[in-house]
mmCIF file with all atom_site columns, C-alpha atoms in Angstrom:
data_model
loop_
_atom_site.group_PDB
_atom_site.id
_atom_site.type_symbol
_atom_site.label_atom_id
_atom_site.label_alt_id
_atom_site.label_comp_id
_atom_site.label_asym_id
_atom_site.label_entity_id
_atom_site.label_seq_id
_atom_site.pdbx_PDB_ins_code
_atom_site.Cartn_x
_atom_site.Cartn_y
_atom_site.Cartn_z
_atom_site.occupancy
_atom_site.B_iso_or_equiv
_atom_site.pdbx_formal_charge
_atom_site.auth_seq_id
_atom_site.auth_comp_id
_atom_site.auth_asym_id
_atom_site.auth_atom_id
_atom_site.pdbx_PDB_model_num
ATOM 1   C CA . MET W 1 1   ? 59.431 -143.507 -82.077 1.00 46.00 ? 1   MET W CA 1
ATOM 2   C CA . ALA W 1 2   ? 57.874 -143.624 -78.932 1.00 49.00 ? 2   ALA W CA 1
ATOM 3   C CA . ARG W 1 3   ? 61.525 -142.241 -77.893 1.00 52.00 ? 3   ARG W CA 1
ATOM 4   C CA . ASP W 1 4   ? 61.241 -139.395 -80.710 1.00 72.00 ? 4   ASP W CA 1
ATOM 5   C CA . SER W 1 5   ? 57.673 -138.534 -79.383 1.00 87.00 ? 5   SER W CA 1
ATOM 6   C CA . SER W 1 6   ? 58.763 -138.413 -76.453 1.00 90.00 ? 6   SER W CA 1
ATOM 7   C CA . ALA W 1 7   ? 61.926 -135.765 -77.488 1.00 92.00 ? 7   ALA W CA 1
ATOM 8   C CA . THR W 1 8   ? 59.433 -133.614 -79.525 1.00 94.00 ? 8   THR W CA 1
ATOM 9   C CA . LYS W 1 9   ? 57.202 -133.248 -76.819 1.00 94.00 ? 9   LYS W CA 1
ATOM 10  C CA . ALA W 1 10  ? 59.806 -131.789 -74.435 1.00 94.00 ? 10  ALA W CA 1
ATOM 11  C CA . ARG W 1 11  ? 60.886 -129.730 -77.496 1.00 96.00 ? 11  ARG W CA 1
ATOM 12  C CA . LEU W 1 12  ? 57.743 -128.529 -77.831 1.00 97.00 ? 12  LEU W CA 1
ATOM 13  C CA . LEU W 1 13  ? 56.525 -128.311 -73.790 1.00 97.00 ? 13  LEU W CA 1
ATOM 14  C CA . ASP W 1 14  ? 59.980 -126.520 -73.101 1.00 96.00 ? 14  ASP W CA 1
ATOM 15  C CA . ALA W 1 15  ? 59.684 -123.853 -76.226 1.00 97.00 ? 15  ALA W CA 1
ATOM 16  C CA . ALA W 1 16  ? 55.955 -122.952 -75.167 1.00 97.00 ? 16  ALA W CA 1
ATOM 17  C CA . PHE W 1 17  ? 57.026 -122.222 -71.049 1.00 97.00 ? 17  PHE W CA 1
ATOM 18  C CA . SER W 1 18  ? 59.438 -119.785 -72.989 1.00 96.00 ? 18  SER W CA 1
ATOM 19  C CA . GLU W 1 19  ? 56.056 -118.459 -75.378 1.00 97.00 ? 19  GLU W CA 1
ATOM 20  C CA . PHE W 1 20  ? 53.707 -117.956 -72.665 1.00 97.00 ? 20  PHE W CA 1
ATOM 21  C CA . ALA W 1 21  ? 55.664 -116.976 -70.137 1.00 94.00 ? 21  ALA W CA 1
ATOM 22  C CA . ALA W 1 22  ? 56.811 -114.124 -72.206 1.00 94.00 ? 22  ALA W CA 1
ATOM 23  C CA . TYR W 1 23  ? 53.174 -113.417 -73.846 1.00 96.00 ? 23  TYR W CA 1
ATOM 24  C CA . GLY W 1 24  ? 50.968 -115.297 -72.267 1.00 95.00 ? 24  GLY W CA 1
ATOM 25  C CA . ILE W 1 25  ? 48.153 -118.084 -73.901 1.00 95.00 ? 25  ILE W CA 1
ATOM 26  C CA . ALA W 1 26  ? 46.781 -115.567 -76.584 1.00 95.00 ? 26  ALA W CA 1
ATOM 27  C CA . GLY W 1 27  ? 50.474 -112.793 -77.662 1.00 97.00 ? 27  GLY W CA 1
ATOM 28  C CA . ALA W 1 28  ? 51.301 -116.519 -77.594 1.00 97.00 ? 28  ALA W CA 1
ATOM 29  C CA . ARG W 1 29  ? 51.128 -117.970 -81.443 1.00 97.00 ? 29  ARG W CA 1
ATOM 30  C CA . VAL W 1 30  ? 51.840 -121.421 -82.248 1.00 96.00 ? 30  VAL W CA 1
ATOM 31  C CA . ASP W 1 31  ? 53.875 -121.190 -85.444 1.00 96.00 ? 31  ASP W CA 1
ATOM 32  C CA . ARG W 1 32  ? 56.051 -119.950 -82.484 1.00 97.00 ? 32  ARG W CA 1
ATOM 33  C CA . ILE W 1 33  ? 57.102 -122.628 -80.853 1.00 97.00 ? 33  ILE W CA 1
ATOM 34  C CA . ALA W 1 34  ? 57.190 -125.183 -83.591 1.00 97.00 ? 34  ALA W CA 1
ATOM 35  C CA . GLU W 1 35  ? 60.231 -123.167 -84.824 1.00 97.00 ? 35  GLU W CA 1
ATOM 36  C CA . ALA W 1 36  ? 61.282 -122.837 -82.028 1.00 97.00 ? 36  ALA W CA 1
ATOM 37  C CA . ALA W 1 37  ? 61.564 -126.837 -81.021 1.00 96.00 ? 37  ALA W CA 1
ATOM 38  C CA . GLN W 1 38  ? 62.033 -127.654 -83.583 1.00 95.00 ? 38  GLN W CA 1
ATOM 39  C CA . ALA W 1 39  ? 59.131 -129.408 -85.259 1.00 95.00 ? 39  ALA W CA 1
ATOM 40  C CA . ASN W 1 40  ? 56.239 -129.655 -87.249 1.00 94.00 ? 40  ASN W CA 1
ATOM 41  C CA . LYS W 1 41  ? 53.009 -127.076 -86.539 1.00 94.00 ? 41  LYS W CA 1
ATOM 42  C CA . ARG W 1 42  ? 50.561 -130.322 -86.673 1.00 95.00 ? 42  ARG W CA 1
ATOM 43  C CA . LEU W 1 43  ? 51.842 -131.816 -84.163 1.00 95.00 ? 43  LEU W CA 1
ATOM 44  C CA . ILE W 1 44  ? 50.352 -129.963 -81.351 1.00 95.00 ? 44  ILE W CA 1
ATOM 45  C CA . TYR W 1 45  ? 47.834 -129.841 -82.362 1.00 95.00 ? 45  TYR W CA 1
ATOM 46  C CA . VAL W 1 46  ? 47.476 -133.334 -82.703 1.00 95.00 ? 46  VAL W CA 1
ATOM 47  C CA . TYR W 1 47  ? 49.903 -134.307 -79.039 1.00 95.00 ? 47  TYR W CA 1
ATOM 48  C CA . TYR W 1 48  ? 48.115 -130.857 -77.171 1.00 95.00 ? 48  TYR W CA 1
ATOM 49  C CA . GLY W 1 49  ? 44.551 -130.451 -78.908 1.00 93.00 ? 49  GLY W CA 1
ATOM 50  C CA . ASN W 1 50  ? 45.039 -126.482 -78.825 1.00 94.00 ? 50  ASN W CA 1
ATOM 51  C CA . LYS W 1 51  ? 46.654 -123.966 -77.465 1.00 94.00 ? 51  LYS W CA 1
ATOM 52  C CA . GLU W 1 52  ? 44.297 -123.469 -74.087 1.00 93.00 ? 52  GLU W CA 1
ATOM 53  C CA . GLN W 1 53  ? 45.095 -126.870 -73.496 1.00 94.00 ? 53  GLN W CA 1
ATOM 54  C CA . LEU W 1 54  ? 49.323 -126.925 -74.484 1.00 95.00 ? 54  LEU W CA 1
ATOM 55  C CA . PHE W 1 55  ? 49.257 -123.186 -71.782 1.00 95.00 ? 55  PHE W CA 1
ATOM 56  C CA . ASP W 1 56  ? 47.856 -126.356 -69.049 1.00 92.00 ? 56  ASP W CA 1
ATOM 57  C CA . ALA W 1 57  ? 49.557 -128.802 -70.119 1.00 93.00 ? 57  ALA W CA 1
ATOM 58  C CA . VAL W 1 58  ? 53.136 -126.414 -70.072 1.00 94.00 ? 58  VAL W CA 1
ATOM 59  C CA . LEU W 1 59  ? 51.503 -125.100 -65.931 1.00 90.00 ? 59  LEU W CA 1
ATOM 60  C CA . ARG W 1 60  ? 51.512 -128.804 -64.869 1.00 89.00 ? 60  ARG W CA 1
ATOM 61  C CA . ARG W 1 61  ? 54.837 -129.788 -65.832 1.00 92.00 ? 61  ARG W CA 1
ATOM 62  C CA . ALA W 1 62  ? 55.899 -126.546 -64.108 1.00 90.00 ? 62  ALA W CA 1
ATOM 63  C CA . LEU W 1 63  ? 54.070 -127.403 -60.961 1.00 85.00 ? 63  LEU W CA 1
ATOM 64  C CA . GLU W 1 64  ? 55.484 -131.749 -60.391 1.00 87.00 ? 64  GLU W CA 1
ATOM 65  C CA . THR W 1 65  ? 58.649 -130.097 -61.645 1.00 89.00 ? 65  THR W CA 1
ATOM 66  C CA . GLY W 1 66  ? 57.816 -127.098 -58.818 1.00 86.00 ? 66  GLY W CA 1
ATOM 67  C CA . SER W 1 67  ? 56.826 -129.966 -56.368 1.00 86.00 ? 67  SER W CA 1
ATOM 68  C CA . GLU W 1 68  ? 59.500 -132.393 -56.834 1.00 88.00 ? 68  GLU W CA 1
ATOM 69  C CA . SER W 1 69  ? 62.410 -129.797 -56.369 1.00 90.00 ? 69  SER W CA 1
ATOM 70  C CA . VAL W 1 70  ? 60.773 -128.872 -53.649 1.00 93.00 ? 70  VAL W CA 1
ATOM 71  C CA . PRO W 1 71  ? 58.986 -131.379 -51.423 1.00 93.00 ? 71  PRO W CA 1
ATOM 72  C CA . PHE W 1 72  ? 56.474 -130.338 -49.398 1.00 94.00 ? 72  PHE W CA 1
ATOM 73  C CA . ASN W 1 73  ? 57.000 -129.972 -45.752 1.00 94.00 ? 73  ASN W CA 1
ATOM 74  C CA . ALA W 1 74  ? 55.024 -128.832 -43.290 1.00 95.00 ? 74  ALA W CA 1
ATOM 75  C CA . ASP W 1 75  ? 57.564 -129.371 -39.863 1.00 95.00 ? 75  ASP W CA 1
ATOM 76  C CA . ASP W 1 76  ? 59.699 -126.321 -41.645 1.00 97.00 ? 76  ASP W CA 1
ATOM 77  C CA . LEU W 1 77  ? 57.183 -124.103 -43.159 1.00 97.00 ? 77  LEU W CA 1
ATOM 78  C CA . PRO W 1 78  ? 59.903 -121.040 -43.339 1.00 98.00 ? 78  PRO W CA 1
ATOM 79  C CA . GLY W 1 79  ? 62.708 -123.340 -44.696 1.00 97.00 ? 79  GLY W CA 1
ATOM 80  C CA . TYR W 1 80  ? 59.773 -124.095 -46.995 1.00 97.00 ? 80  TYR W CA 1
ATOM 81  C CA . ALA W 1 81  ? 59.732 -121.148 -47.698 1.00 97.00 ? 81  ALA W CA 1
ATOM 82  C CA . GLY W 1 82  ? 62.714 -120.421 -48.596 1.00 97.00 ? 82  GLY W CA 1
ATOM 83  C CA . ALA W 1 83  ? 63.220 -123.386 -51.013 1.00 96.00 ? 83  ALA W CA 1
ATOM 84  C CA . VAL W 1 84  ? 60.078 -122.412 -52.486 1.00 95.00 ? 84  VAL W CA 1
ATOM 85  C CA . PHE W 1 85  ? 61.821 -118.276 -52.764 1.00 95.00 ? 85  PHE W CA 1
ATOM 86  C CA . ASP W 1 86  ? 65.323 -120.204 -54.117 1.00 94.00 ? 86  ASP W CA 1
ATOM 87  C CA . HIS W 1 87  ? 62.879 -121.866 -56.917 1.00 93.00 ? 87  HIS W CA 1
ATOM 88  C CA . LEU W 1 88  ? 61.414 -118.633 -58.342 1.00 91.00 ? 88  LEU W CA 1
ATOM 89  C CA . VAL W 1 89  ? 64.381 -117.309 -58.844 1.00 90.00 ? 89  VAL W CA 1
ATOM 90  C CA . ALA W 1 90  ? 66.260 -119.990 -60.150 1.00 89.00 ? 90  ALA W CA 1
ATOM 91  C CA . GLN W 1 91  ? 63.077 -119.759 -63.025 1.00 88.00 ? 91  GLN W CA 1
ATOM 92  C CA . PRO W 1 92  ? 61.758 -116.677 -63.021 1.00 83.00 ? 92  PRO W CA 1
ATOM 93  C CA . SER W 1 93  ? 59.801 -117.334 -65.797 1.00 89.00 ? 93  SER W CA 1
ATOM 94  C CA . LEU W 1 94  ? 57.437 -119.516 -63.367 1.00 89.00 ? 94  LEU W CA 1
ATOM 95  C CA . MET W 1 95  ? 55.933 -116.481 -61.689 1.00 88.00 ? 95  MET W CA 1
ATOM 96  C CA . ARG W 1 96  ? 54.438 -114.762 -65.046 1.00 90.00 ? 96  ARG W CA 1
ATOM 97  C CA . LEU W 1 97  ? 53.745 -118.483 -66.086 1.00 91.00 ? 97  LEU W CA 1
ATOM 98  C CA . VAL W 1 98  ? 51.492 -118.188 -62.803 1.00 87.00 ? 98  VAL W CA 1
ATOM 99  C CA . VAL W 1 99  ? 50.342 -114.243 -63.233 1.00 88.00 ? 99  VAL W CA 1
ATOM 100 C CA . TRP W 1 100 ? 49.459 -115.393 -67.189 1.00 91.00 ? 100 TRP W CA 1
ATOM 101 C CA . LYS W 1 101 ? 47.210 -118.689 -66.188 1.00 90.00 ? 101 LYS W CA 1
ATOM 102 C CA . GLN W 1 102 ? 45.692 -116.108 -63.295 1.00 88.00 ? 102 GLN W CA 1
ATOM 103 C CA . LEU W 1 103 ? 44.131 -113.621 -65.752 1.00 91.00 ? 103 LEU W CA 1
ATOM 104 C CA . GLU W 1 104 ? 43.576 -116.114 -67.949 1.00 92.00 ? 104 GLU W CA 1
ATOM 105 C CA . ARG W 1 105 ? 42.710 -119.513 -67.799 1.00 88.00 ? 105 ARG W CA 1
ATOM 106 C CA . PRO W 1 106 ? 41.318 -118.348 -63.362 1.00 84.00 ? 106 PRO W CA 1
ATOM 107 C CA . GLY W 1 107 ? 40.511 -121.570 -61.755 1.00 75.00 ? 107 GLY W CA 1
ATOM 108 C CA . THR W 1 108 ? 41.600 -124.271 -60.572 1.00 60.00 ? 108 THR W CA 1
ATOM 109 C CA . ALA W 1 109 ? 42.296 -127.998 -62.738 1.00 63.00 ? 109 ALA W CA 1
ATOM 110 C CA . ASP W 1 110 ? 41.521 -131.057 -60.331 1.00 63.00 ? 110 ASP W CA 1
ATOM 111 C CA . ALA W 1 111 ? 45.331 -131.653 -60.580 1.00 61.00 ? 111 ALA W CA 1
ATOM 112 C CA . GLU W 1 112 ? 45.196 -128.457 -59.039 1.00 71.00 ? 112 GLU W CA 1
ATOM 113 C CA . ALA W 1 113 ? 42.944 -128.789 -56.179 1.00 75.00 ? 113 ALA W CA 1
ATOM 114 C CA . ASP W 1 114 ? 44.123 -131.711 -54.864 1.00 75.00 ? 114 ASP W CA 1
ATOM 115 C CA . SER W 1 115 ? 47.267 -130.904 -54.078 1.00 79.00 ? 115 SER W CA 1
ATOM 116 C CA . TYR W 1 116 ? 45.778 -128.191 -52.488 1.00 86.00 ? 116 TYR W CA 1
ATOM 117 C CA . ARG W 1 117 ? 44.323 -130.637 -50.461 1.00 89.00 ? 117 ARG W CA 1
ATOM 118 C CA . GLY W 1 118 ? 46.568 -132.977 -49.608 1.00 90.00 ? 118 GLY W CA 1
ATOM 119 C CA . LYS W 1 119 ? 48.969 -130.154 -48.472 1.00 94.00 ? 119 LYS W CA 1
ATOM 120 C CA . ILE W 1 120 ? 46.366 -128.519 -46.220 1.00 95.00 ? 120 ILE W CA 1
ATOM 121 C CA . ALA W 1 121 ? 45.389 -131.971 -44.182 1.00 95.00 ? 121 ALA W CA 1
ATOM 122 C CA . VAL W 1 122 ? 49.159 -132.179 -43.922 1.00 96.00 ? 122 VAL W CA 1
ATOM 123 C CA . VAL W 1 123 ? 49.596 -128.614 -42.406 1.00 97.00 ? 123 VAL W CA 1
ATOM 124 C CA . GLU W 1 124 ? 45.500 -129.351 -39.851 1.00 97.00 ? 124 GLU W CA 1
ATOM 125 C CA . GLU W 1 125 ? 48.124 -132.528 -39.062 1.00 97.00 ? 125 GLU W CA 1
ATOM 126 C CA . ALA W 1 126 ? 50.947 -130.299 -38.319 1.00 97.00 ? 126 ALA W CA 1
ATOM 127 C CA . GLN W 1 127 ? 48.820 -128.046 -35.902 1.00 97.00 ? 127 GLN W CA 1
ATOM 128 C CA . GLN W 1 128 ? 47.696 -130.990 -33.940 1.00 96.00 ? 128 GLN W CA 1
ATOM 129 C CA . ALA W 1 129 ? 50.380 -132.578 -32.368 1.00 96.00 ? 129 ALA W CA 1
ATOM 130 C CA . GLY W 1 130 ? 51.778 -128.951 -31.732 1.00 95.00 ? 130 GLY W CA 1
ATOM 131 C CA . ARG W 1 131 ? 53.533 -127.882 -35.014 1.00 95.00 ? 131 ARG W CA 1
ATOM 132 C CA . VAL W 1 132 ? 52.220 -125.523 -36.283 1.00 97.00 ? 132 VAL W CA 1
ATOM 133 C CA . ASP W 1 133 ? 50.335 -122.968 -34.920 1.00 97.00 ? 133 ASP W CA 1
ATOM 134 C CA . PRO W 1 134 ? 46.685 -123.651 -34.543 1.00 96.00 ? 134 PRO W CA 1
ATOM 135 C CA . ALA W 1 135 ? 45.312 -120.380 -34.419 1.00 95.00 ? 135 ALA W CA 1
ATOM 136 C CA . LEU W 1 136 ? 45.155 -119.878 -38.255 1.00 96.00 ? 136 LEU W CA 1
ATOM 137 C CA . ASP W 1 137 ? 43.020 -121.300 -40.069 1.00 97.00 ? 137 ASP W CA 1
ATOM 138 C CA . PRO W 1 138 ? 45.216 -124.860 -42.133 1.00 96.00 ? 138 PRO W CA 1
ATOM 139 C CA . ALA W 1 139 ? 44.510 -123.242 -45.125 1.00 95.00 ? 139 ALA W CA 1
ATOM 140 C CA . ASP W 1 140 ? 45.553 -119.787 -44.483 1.00 97.00 ? 140 ASP W CA 1
ATOM 141 C CA . VAL W 1 141 ? 48.372 -120.614 -42.981 1.00 97.00 ? 141 VAL W CA 1
ATOM 142 C CA . LEU W 1 142 ? 49.430 -122.722 -46.533 1.00 96.00 ? 142 LEU W CA 1
ATOM 143 C CA . THR W 1 143 ? 47.990 -119.491 -48.793 1.00 95.00 ? 143 THR W CA 1
ATOM 144 C CA . LEU W 1 144 ? 49.685 -116.779 -46.595 1.00 96.00 ? 144 LEU W CA 1
ATOM 145 C CA . VAL W 1 145 ? 53.591 -119.463 -46.883 1.00 97.00 ? 145 VAL W CA 1
ATOM 146 C CA . MET W 1 146 ? 53.045 -119.915 -50.805 1.00 93.00 ? 146 MET W CA 1
ATOM 147 C CA . GLY W 1 147 ? 51.658 -116.007 -50.768 1.00 93.00 ? 147 GLY W CA 1
ATOM 148 C CA . LEU W 1 148 ? 54.604 -114.874 -48.378 1.00 95.00 ? 148 LEU W CA 1
ATOM 149 C CA . SER W 1 149 ? 57.417 -117.154 -50.634 1.00 94.00 ? 149 SER W CA 1
ATOM 150 C CA . GLN W 1 150 ? 56.633 -114.848 -54.081 1.00 92.00 ? 150 GLN W CA 1
ATOM 151 C CA . ALA W 1 151 ? 56.370 -111.790 -53.032 1.00 90.00 ? 151 ALA W CA 1
ATOM 152 C CA . TRP W 1 152 ? 58.901 -110.886 -54.395 1.00 87.00 ? 152 TRP W CA 1
ATOM 153 C CA . PHE W 1 153 ? 58.599 -111.460 -57.472 1.00 83.00 ? 153 PHE W CA 1
ATOM 154 C CA . GLY W 1 154 ? 55.154 -110.034 -58.310 1.00 72.00 ? 154 GLY W CA 1
ATOM 155 C CA . ALA W 1 155 ? 56.627 -106.231 -56.276 1.00 67.00 ? 155 ALA W CA 1
ATOM 156 C CA . VAL W 1 156 ? 57.950 -103.700 -58.565 1.00 54.00 ? 156 VAL W CA 1
ATOM 157 C CA . GLY W 1 157 ? 61.372 -104.930 -60.228 1.00 57.00 ? 157 GLY W CA 1
ATOM 158 C CA . GLY W 1 158 ? 60.054 -108.559 -59.542 1.00 58.00 ? 158 GLY W CA 1
ATOM 159 C CA . PRO W 1 159 ? 60.381 -110.504 -63.150 1.00 53.00 ? 159 PRO W CA 1
ATOM 160 C CA . ALA W 1 160 ? 56.407 -110.964 -62.774 1.00 51.00 ? 160 ALA W CA 1
ATOM 161 C CA . ALA W 1 161 ? 55.842 -106.745 -62.596 1.00 50.00 ? 161 ALA W CA 1
ATOM 162 C CA . GLY W 1 162 ? 58.230 -106.305 -65.887 1.00 51.00 ? 162 GLY W CA 1
ATOM 163 C CA . GLY W 1 163 ? 61.873 -106.892 -63.935 1.00 50.00 ? 163 GLY W CA 1
ATOM 164 C CA . SER W 1 164 ? 64.591 -109.165 -64.074 1.00 47.00 ? 164 SER W CA 1
ATOM 165 C CA . GLY W 1 165 ? 64.968 -110.895 -61.138 1.00 53.00 ? 165 GLY W CA 1
ATOM 166 C CA . THR W 1 166 ? 67.634 -112.272 -61.273 1.00 56.00 ? 166 THR W CA 1
ATOM 167 C CA . GLY W 1 167 ? 69.597 -108.430 -62.203 1.00 67.00 ? 167 GLY W CA 1
ATOM 168 C CA . TRP W 1 168 ? 69.185 -108.222 -57.717 1.00 78.00 ? 168 TRP W CA 1
ATOM 169 C CA . ALA W 1 169 ? 71.964 -107.889 -55.964 1.00 85.00 ? 169 ALA W CA 1
ATOM 170 C CA . PRO W 1 170 ? 72.581 -111.191 -54.459 1.00 88.00 ? 170 PRO W CA 1
ATOM 171 C CA . GLU W 1 171 ? 72.745 -108.639 -50.787 1.00 92.00 ? 171 GLU W CA 1
ATOM 172 C CA . ARG W 1 172 ? 68.883 -107.545 -51.697 1.00 89.00 ? 172 ARG W CA 1
ATOM 173 C CA . LEU W 1 173 ? 68.360 -111.631 -53.056 1.00 90.00 ? 173 LEU W CA 1
ATOM 174 C CA . ALA W 1 174 ? 69.765 -112.493 -48.619 1.00 93.00 ? 174 ALA W CA 1
ATOM 175 C CA . ARG W 1 175 ? 67.795 -110.026 -47.351 1.00 94.00 ? 175 ARG W CA 1
ATOM 176 C CA . HIS W 1 176 ? 64.227 -110.976 -49.201 1.00 93.00 ? 176 HIS W CA 1
ATOM 177 C CA . ARG W 1 177 ? 64.532 -114.450 -48.585 1.00 96.00 ? 177 ARG W CA 1
ATOM 178 C CA . ALA W 1 178 ? 65.648 -113.604 -44.737 1.00 97.00 ? 178 ALA W CA 1
ATOM 179 C CA . ALA W 1 179 ? 62.233 -111.177 -44.706 1.00 97.00 ? 179 ALA W CA 1
ATOM 180 C CA . VAL W 1 180 ? 60.516 -114.561 -46.467 1.00 97.00 ? 180 VAL W CA 1
ATOM 181 C CA . VAL W 1 181 ? 61.758 -117.208 -43.480 1.00 98.00 ? 181 VAL W CA 1
ATOM 182 C CA . GLU W 1 182 ? 60.729 -115.052 -41.033 1.00 98.00 ? 182 GLU W CA 1
ATOM 183 C CA . ALA W 1 183 ? 57.241 -113.922 -41.664 1.00 97.00 ? 183 ALA W CA 1
ATOM 184 C CA . VAL W 1 184 ? 56.064 -117.215 -42.115 1.00 98.00 ? 184 VAL W CA 1
ATOM 185 C CA . ARG W 1 185 ? 58.231 -118.384 -39.164 1.00 97.00 ? 185 ARG W CA 1
ATOM 186 C CA . ARG W 1 186 ? 56.445 -115.937 -37.431 1.00 96.00 ? 186 ARG W CA 1
ATOM 187 C CA . ILE W 1 187 ? 52.608 -116.917 -38.226 1.00 96.00 ? 187 ILE W CA 1
ATOM 188 C CA . THR W 1 188 ? 53.579 -120.032 -37.600 1.00 97.00 ? 188 THR W CA 1
ATOM 189 C CA . ALA W 1 189 ? 56.029 -120.620 -34.972 1.00 96.00 ? 189 ALA W CA 1
ATOM 190 C CA . PRO W 1 190 ? 53.528 -122.735 -32.674 1.00 93.00 ? 190 PRO W CA 1
ATOM 191 C CA . PRO W 1 191 ? 52.561 -120.679 -29.278 1.00 85.00 ? 191 PRO W CA 1
ATOM 192 C CA . ARG W 1 192 ? 55.294 -120.849 -26.430 1.00 76.00 ? 192 ARG W CA 1
ATOM 193 C CA . ASP W 1 193 ? 54.069 -122.762 -23.060 1.00 51.00 ? 193 ASP W CA 1
ATOM 194 C CA . PRO W 1 194 ? 53.461 -119.854 -20.838 1.00 44.00 ? 194 PRO W CA 1
ATOM 195 C CA . ALA W 1 195 ? 54.656 -122.049 -18.301 1.00 43.00 ? 195 ALA W CA 1
ATOM 196 C CA . ARG W 1 196 ? 57.545 -123.057 -19.617 1.00 36.00 ? 196 ARG W CA 1
ATOM 197 C CA . GLY W 1 197 ? 58.094 -119.531 -21.866 1.00 43.00 ? 197 GLY W CA 1
ATOM 198 C CA . VAL W 1 198 ? 59.024 -122.012 -24.512 1.00 45.00 ? 198 VAL W CA 1
ATOM 199 C CA . SER W 1 199 ? 57.749 -123.507 -26.993 1.00 50.00 ? 199 SER W CA 1
ATOM 200 C CA . PRO W 1 200 ? 56.238 -127.097 -26.995 1.00 48.00 ? 200 PRO W CA 1
ATOM 201 C CA . LYS W 1 201 ? 57.381 -130.197 -29.157 1.00 46.00 ? 201 LYS W CA 1
#
């Protein structure tokens, strides 16, 4: 029974991800979610309480999956930004889900806040060790890294703006990715030692 319950929850979350990404919270319909998941609509309320709580569960799972797929690495923020870009290319609906969250569920959940604070602390440690430029506040560094990683997906033709994103030519994807990585490198690289002309190790 527990196995069946877990399988049903997974199907509901998968179906809800697609529904919310396409229509947002207000436009999503629990009837469509239940039908796509081949589950009883009543189970949505049993497992998740209401549509808003279901959305929160969907977003939480998506963010957890992203964290597992793209581990945070303050010692290679350009590489991390490129990996986030790749993850969004592979998950074109994710940015739409994030945009809907910003529009319809503003504010930061506790789990998101804890994760954000943890990353800021790691960036600050890297700055103190001379591996990341200390000129900017660590919270600003993290915000800029994430913003640059996601920037193209909200631009004209990007998934969050209604475009496919996945229809971009490989050359265009490579160009965008290279721009993201280089921009993050420029704002995070440690300052050069004027006496040696090299960055500190």
